[in-house]
Coordinates of C-alpha atoms in Angstrom, one line a residue:
X85 CA 25.6 -6.4 -49.4
X86 CA 25.3 -10.0 -48.0
X87 CA 26.3 -9.1 -44.5
X88 CA 23.5 -6.7 -43.7
X89 CA 21.1 -9.1 -45.3
X90 CA 22.3 -12.0 -43.3
X91 CA 22.1 -9.9 -40.1
X92 CA 18.6 -8.9 -40.9
X93 CA 17.6 -12.4 -41.3
X94 CA 19.2 -13.5 -38.0
X95 CA 17.6 -10.5 -36.2
X96 CA 14.2 -11.0 -37.6
X97 CA 11.9 -8.7 -39.6
X98 CA 11.2 -6.5 -36.6
X99 CA 14.9 -6.1 -35.6
X100 CA 14.5 -8.1 -32.3
X101 CA 16.8 -11.0 -31.6
X102 CA 15.0 -14.3 -31.9
X103 CA 14.9 -16.7 -28.9
X104 CA 18.0 -18.9 -29.4
X105 CA 19.8 -21.4 -27.1
X106 CA 22.2 -18.6 -26.2
X107 CA 19.4 -16.2 -25.2
X108 CA 17.7 -18.9 -23.2
X109 CA 21.0 -19.6 -21.4
X110 CA 21.3 -15.8 -20.6
X111 CA 17.8 -15.8 -19.2
X112 CA 18.5 -18.9 -17.0
X113 CA 21.8 -17.4 -15.8
X114 CA 20.1 -14.1 -14.9
X115 CA 17.4 -16.1 -13.1
X116 CA 20.1 -17.9 -11.1
X117 CA 21.8 -14.7 -10.2
X118 CA 18.5 -13.2 -9.2
X119 CA 17.7 -16.0 -6.9
X120 CA 21.2 -16.0 -5.4
X121 CA 21.1 -12.2 -4.9
X122 CA 17.7 -12.5 -3.3
X123 CA 19.2 -14.9 -0.6
X124 CA 22.3 -12.6 -0.2
X125 CA 20.2 -9.4 0.2
X126 CA 17.6 -11.1 2.5
X127 CA 14.6 -10.5 0.3
X128 CA 12.5 -12.4 2.8
X129 CA 12.8 -9.7 5.4
X130 CA 12.0 -7.0 2.9
X131 CA 9.0 -9.0 1.5
X132 CA 7.8 -9.4 5.1
X133 CA 7.7 -5.6 5.6
X134 CA 5.9 -5.1 2.3
X135 CA 3.4 -7.9 3.2
X136 CA 2.7 -6.6 6.7
X137 CA 2.1 -3.0 5.5
X138 CA -0.1 -4.3 2.6
X139 CA -2.1 -6.4 5.1
X140 CA -2.8 -3.4 7.3
X141 CA -3.8 -1.3 4.3
X142 CA -5.6 -3.6 2.0
X143 CA -8.8 -4.2 3.8
X144 CA -9.5 -0.5 4.6
X145 CA -8.7 0.6 1.1
X146 CA -10.8 -2.1 -0.6
X147 CA -13.7 -1.3 1.9
X148 CA -13.5 2.4 0.9
X149 CA -13.5 1.5 -2.9
X150 CA -16.4 -0.8 -2.4
X151 CA -18.3 1.8 -0.4
X152 CA -17.6 4.5 -3.1
X153 CA -18.8 2.0 -5.8
X154 CA -21.7 1.1 -3.6
X155 CA -23.1 4.6 -3.9
X156 CA -24.0 3.8 -7.5
X157 CA -25.3 0.3 -7.1
X158 CA -26.8 -2.1 -4.6
X159 CA -24.6 -3.4 -1.8
X160 CA -25.5 -7.0 -2.6
X161 CA -24.3 -6.6 -6.2
X162 CA -21.1 -5.0 -4.9
X163 CA -20.5 -8.0 -2.6
X164 CA -21.1 -10.4 -5.5
X165 CA -18.7 -8.6 -7.7
X166 CA -16.0 -8.6 -4.9
X167 CA -16.4 -12.3 -4.5
X168 CA -15.8 -12.6 -8.3
X169 CA -12.6 -10.5 -8.0
X170 CA -11.1 -12.2 -5.1
X171 CA -11.0 -15.6 -6.8
X172 CA -7.2 -15.2 -7.0
X173 CA -6.9 -15.2 -3.1
X174 CA -6.8 -18.6 -1.3
X175 CA -10.1 -19.7 0.0
X176 CA -9.5 -19.1 3.7
X177 CA -8.2 -15.5 3.1
X178 CA -10.9 -14.8 0.6
X179 CA -13.6 -15.6 3.2
X180 CA -11.9 -13.0 5.6
X181 CA -11.8 -10.3 2.9
X182 CA -15.4 -10.9 1.7
X183 CA -16.9 -11.0 5.2
X184 CA -15.1 -7.8 6.1
X185 CA -16.1 -5.9 3.0
X186 CA -19.6 -7.2 3.2
X187 CA -20.1 -6.0 6.7
X188 CA -18.6 -2.6 5.8
X189 CA -21.0 -2.3 2.9
X190 CA -24.1 -3.2 4.9
X191 CA -23.5 -1.0 7.9
X192 CA -22.3 2.2 6.1
X193 CA -24.1 4.5 3.7
X194 CA -21.0 5.9 2.1
X195 CA -21.9 9.5 2.6
X196 CA -21.1 12.5 4.7
X197 CA -18.0 14.1 6.2
X198 CA -17.2 11.0 8.1
X199 CA -16.8 9.1 4.8
X200 CA -14.5 11.9 3.4
X201 CA -12.4 11.8 6.6
X202 CA -12.2 8.0 6.3
X203 CA -10.9 8.4 2.7
X204 CA -8.2 10.8 3.8
X205 CA -7.1 8.6 6.7
X206 CA -7.1 5.5 4.7
X207 CA -5.0 7.0 1.9
X208 CA -2.5 8.3 4.4
X209 CA -2.1 4.9 6.2
X210 CA -2.2 3.0 2.9
X211 CA 0.7 5.1 1.6
X212 CA 2.8 3.2 4.1
X213 CA 2.5 0.1 2.0
X214 CA 3.5 2.1 -1.0
X215 CA 6.6 3.3 0.8
X216 CA 7.6 -0.2 1.9
X217 CA 7.1 -1.3 -1.7
X218 CA 9.3 1.5 -3.0
X219 CA 12.0 0.7 -0.4
X220 CA 12.0 -3.0 -1.4
X221 CA 12.1 -2.0 -5.1
X222 CA 15.3 0.1 -4.4
X223 CA 16.9 -2.8 -2.6
X224 CA 16.0 -5.2 -5.4
X225 CA 17.4 -2.8 -8.1
X226 CA 20.6 -2.2 -6.0
X227 CA 19.9 1.6 -5.6
X228 CA 21.6 3.2 -2.7
X229 CA 20.3 6.8 -3.1
X230 CA 16.8 7.5 -2.0
X231 CA 14.2 10.0 -3.3
X232 CA 13.2 12.9 -1.1
X233 CA 10.5 12.3 1.6
X234 CA 8.0 14.4 -0.5
X235 CA 8.8 12.4 -3.7
X236 CA 8.5 9.1 -1.8
X237 CA 5.2 10.2 -0.4
X238 CA 3.8 11.4 -3.7
X239 CA 4.8 8.1 -5.5
X240 CA 3.4 6.0 -2.8
X241 CA 0.1 7.8 -2.8
X242 CA -0.1 7.5 -6.6
X243 CA 0.5 3.7 -6.3
X244 CA -2.4 3.5 -3.7
X245 CA -4.6 5.6 -6.0
X246 CA -3.7 3.4 -9.0
X247 CA -4.6 0.2 -7.0
X248 CA -7.9 1.8 -5.9
X249 CA -8.7 2.8 -9.6
X250 CA -7.7 -0.7 -10.8
X251 CA -10.2 -2.3 -8.3
X252 CA -12.9 0.2 -9.2
X253 CA -12.5 -0.5 -12.9
X254 CA -12.5 -4.2 -12.2
X255 CA -15.7 -3.9 -10.3
X256 CA -17.3 -2.0 -13.2
X257 CA -16.1 -4.5 -15.6
X258 CA -17.5 -7.4 -13.6
X259 CA -20.9 -5.6 -13.4
X260 CA -20.9 -4.9 -17.2
X261 CA -20.0 -8.5 -17.9
X262 CA -22.8 -9.8 -15.7
X263 CA -25.3 -7.4 -17.3
X264 CA -24.3 -8.4 -20.8
X265 CA -24.3 -12.1 -20.0
X266 CA -28.0 -11.9 -19.2
X267 CA -28.8 -11.3 -22.8
X268 CA -26.6 -13.9 -24.3
X269 CA -27.7 -17.5 -24.9
X270 CA -26.3 -20.2 -22.7
X271 CA -23.1 -21.6 -24.4
X272 CA -21.4 -24.8 -23.7
X273 CA -18.3 -24.5 -21.6
X274 CA -19.3 -21.0 -20.6
X275 CA -18.0 -21.5 -17.0
X276 CA -14.7 -22.7 -18.3
X277 CA -14.4 -19.8 -20.8
X278 CA -15.2 -17.3 -18.0
X279 CA -12.5 -18.8 -15.8
X280 CA -10.0 -18.7 -18.7
X281 CA -10.8 -15.1 -19.4
X282 CA -10.5 -14.2 -15.8
X283 CA -7.0 -15.7 -15.4
X284 CA -5.8 -14.3 -18.7
X285 CA -7.1 -10.8 -17.8
X286 CA -5.5 -11.0 -14.3
X287 CA -2.2 -12.0 -15.8
X288 CA -2.2 -9.3 -18.4
X289 CA -3.3 -6.5 -16.0
X290 CA -0.7 -7.6 -13.4
X291 CA 2.1 -7.7 -15.9
X292 CA 1.3 -4.3 -17.1
X293 CA 1.0 -2.8 -13.6
X294 CA 4.3 -4.3 -12.6
X295 CA 6.0 -3.0 -15.7
X296 CA 4.8 0.5 -14.8
X297 CA 6.1 0.2 -11.2
X298 CA 9.4 -1.3 -12.3
X299 CA 9.9 1.6 -14.7
X300 CA 8.9 4.6 -12.6
X301 CA 9.1 3.3 -9.0
X302 CA 12.9 3.1 -8.3
X303 CA 15.0 6.2 -7.5
X304 CA 16.7 6.3 -10.9
X305 CA 16.1 7.5 -14.5
X306 CA 13.3 5.5 -16.1
X307 CA 14.8 2.6 -18.2
X308 CA 13.3 1.6 -21.6
X309 CA 10.1 -0.4 -21.5
X310 CA 11.9 -3.5 -23.0
X311 CA 14.2 -3.5 -19.9
X312 CA 11.3 -3.9 -17.5
X313 CA 9.0 -6.4 -19.3
X314 CA 11.0 -9.6 -18.7
X315 CA 10.8 -9.1 -15.0
X316 CA 7.2 -8.2 -15.1
X317 CA 6.4 -11.4 -17.0
X318 CA 8.5 -13.5 -14.6
X319 CA 7.0 -12.0 -11.5
X320 CA 3.4 -12.5 -12.9
X321 CA 4.2 -16.1 -13.6
X322 CA 5.8 -16.7 -10.3
X323 CA 2.9 -15.0 -8.5
X324 CA 0.2 -17.0 -10.3
X325 CA 2.1 -20.3 -9.9
X326 CA 2.8 -19.7 -6.3
X327 CA -0.8 -18.8 -5.7
X328 CA -2.1 -22.0 -7.4
X329 CA 0.4 -24.2 -5.4
X330 CA -0.5 -22.5 -2.2
X331 CA -4.2 -23.0 -2.8
X332 CA -3.7 -26.7 -3.7
X333 CA -1.6 -27.1 -0.5
X334 CA -4.3 -25.5 1.6
X335 CA -7.0 -27.6 0.0
X336 CA -5.2 -31.0 0.4
X337 CA -2.8 -30.6 3.4
X338 CA -3.3 -27.2 5.1
X339 CA -4.6 -27.1 8.6
X340 CA -4.1 -23.4 9.6
X341 CA -7.6 -23.2 11.0
X342 CA -6.9 -26.2 13.2
X343 CA -3.5 -24.8 14.3
X344 CA -4.3 -21.2 14.6
X345 CA -8.0 -21.2 15.2
X346 CA -9.8 -18.0 14.3
X347 CA -6.4 -16.5 13.3
X348 CA -6.0 -19.1 10.5
X349 CA -7.5 -16.8 7.8
X350 CA -5.2 -13.9 8.9
X351 CA -2.1 -16.2 8.7
X352 CA -3.2 -17.4 5.2
X353 CA -3.6 -13.9 3.9
X354 CA -0.2 -12.8 5.3
X355 CA 1.6 -15.8 3.8
X356 CA -0.1 -15.1 0.4
X357 CA 1.0 -11.5 0.6
X358 CA 4.5 -12.5 1.5
X359 CA 4.8 -14.8 -1.5
X360 CA 3.4 -12.1 -3.7
X361 CA 5.9 -9.6 -2.4
X362 CA 8.8 -12.0 -2.9
X363 CA 7.7 -12.6 -6.5
X364 CA 7.6 -8.8 -7.0
X365 CA 11.1 -8.4 -5.7
X366 CA 12.5 -11.3 -7.7
X367 CA 11.0 -9.7 -10.9
X368 CA 12.8 -6.4 -10.2
X369 CA 16.1 -8.1 -9.5
X370 CA 15.7 -10.2 -12.7
X371 CA 15.5 -7.1 -14.8
X372 CA 18.7 -5.7 -13.1
X373 CA 20.6 -8.9 -13.9
X374 CA 19.4 -9.0 -17.5
X375 CA 20.3 -5.3 -18.0
X376 CA 23.8 -5.8 -16.5
X377 CA 24.3 -8.8 -18.7
X378 CA 23.2 -6.9 -21.8
X379 CA 25.6 -4.0 -20.9
X380 CA 28.5 -6.4 -20.6
X381 CA 27.8 -7.9 -24.0
X382 CA 27.3 -4.5 -25.6
X383 CA 23.7 -5.2 -26.5

């Protein structure tokens, strides 16, 4: 009778193993193996492909989302909401995105057959970014077999539609928050509180979206949720940390505009997407290393 009781105490009331020095060591070892595997499998080249495809797809896709959302509200309000959403992007790249989307909103009415054709063409081209992401995910998960062409196309389009729905939902949330804020009294530290809520919300949504992609994206049977959450948390932390460090570097030491001229904003956006893709691949490989370690230990 004492052994089950002792085991229950050691495992915790919910049956999950507590975070001990041994588990921390396993996490660190899995992280080391993930980093070493990233170098051996040339994650840099795979991340470059994802970043380039995302760069070609991101602006047209976001422009269409903004145009669709702009049919229900004023273009100036959409531009303001977009500026609030793109705070995660480095300043130089943010200016490129905001200017491009602002011009698209102001010169288009978002109606007619031309708009419908633009949606179809943008979804078709943006699915290339989804396919690059799925290929990189299979590489990170060490999966040799590939899904059929139709299955890859379907999943990539679903990823693009999910991103579009996420951006649209974020725009609606920003509008609703701004509307509610008009009726609230001015509170001390309101700006700091808004910033904190933005970053916490960004981290939570990113981790949740990564978990879904890690679970259903690779060409394999879907693993349990607890097998994909560690990599999702790691990738989110790496992405946010790299974004913050990159922004600090650009503010204090960066001279991309001086070096590349008018292409400086494009280079900054490409580098940011490259770092984001690398964090995404590392999170997927981290899940694989942890799952393999758990299988060896019989967990």
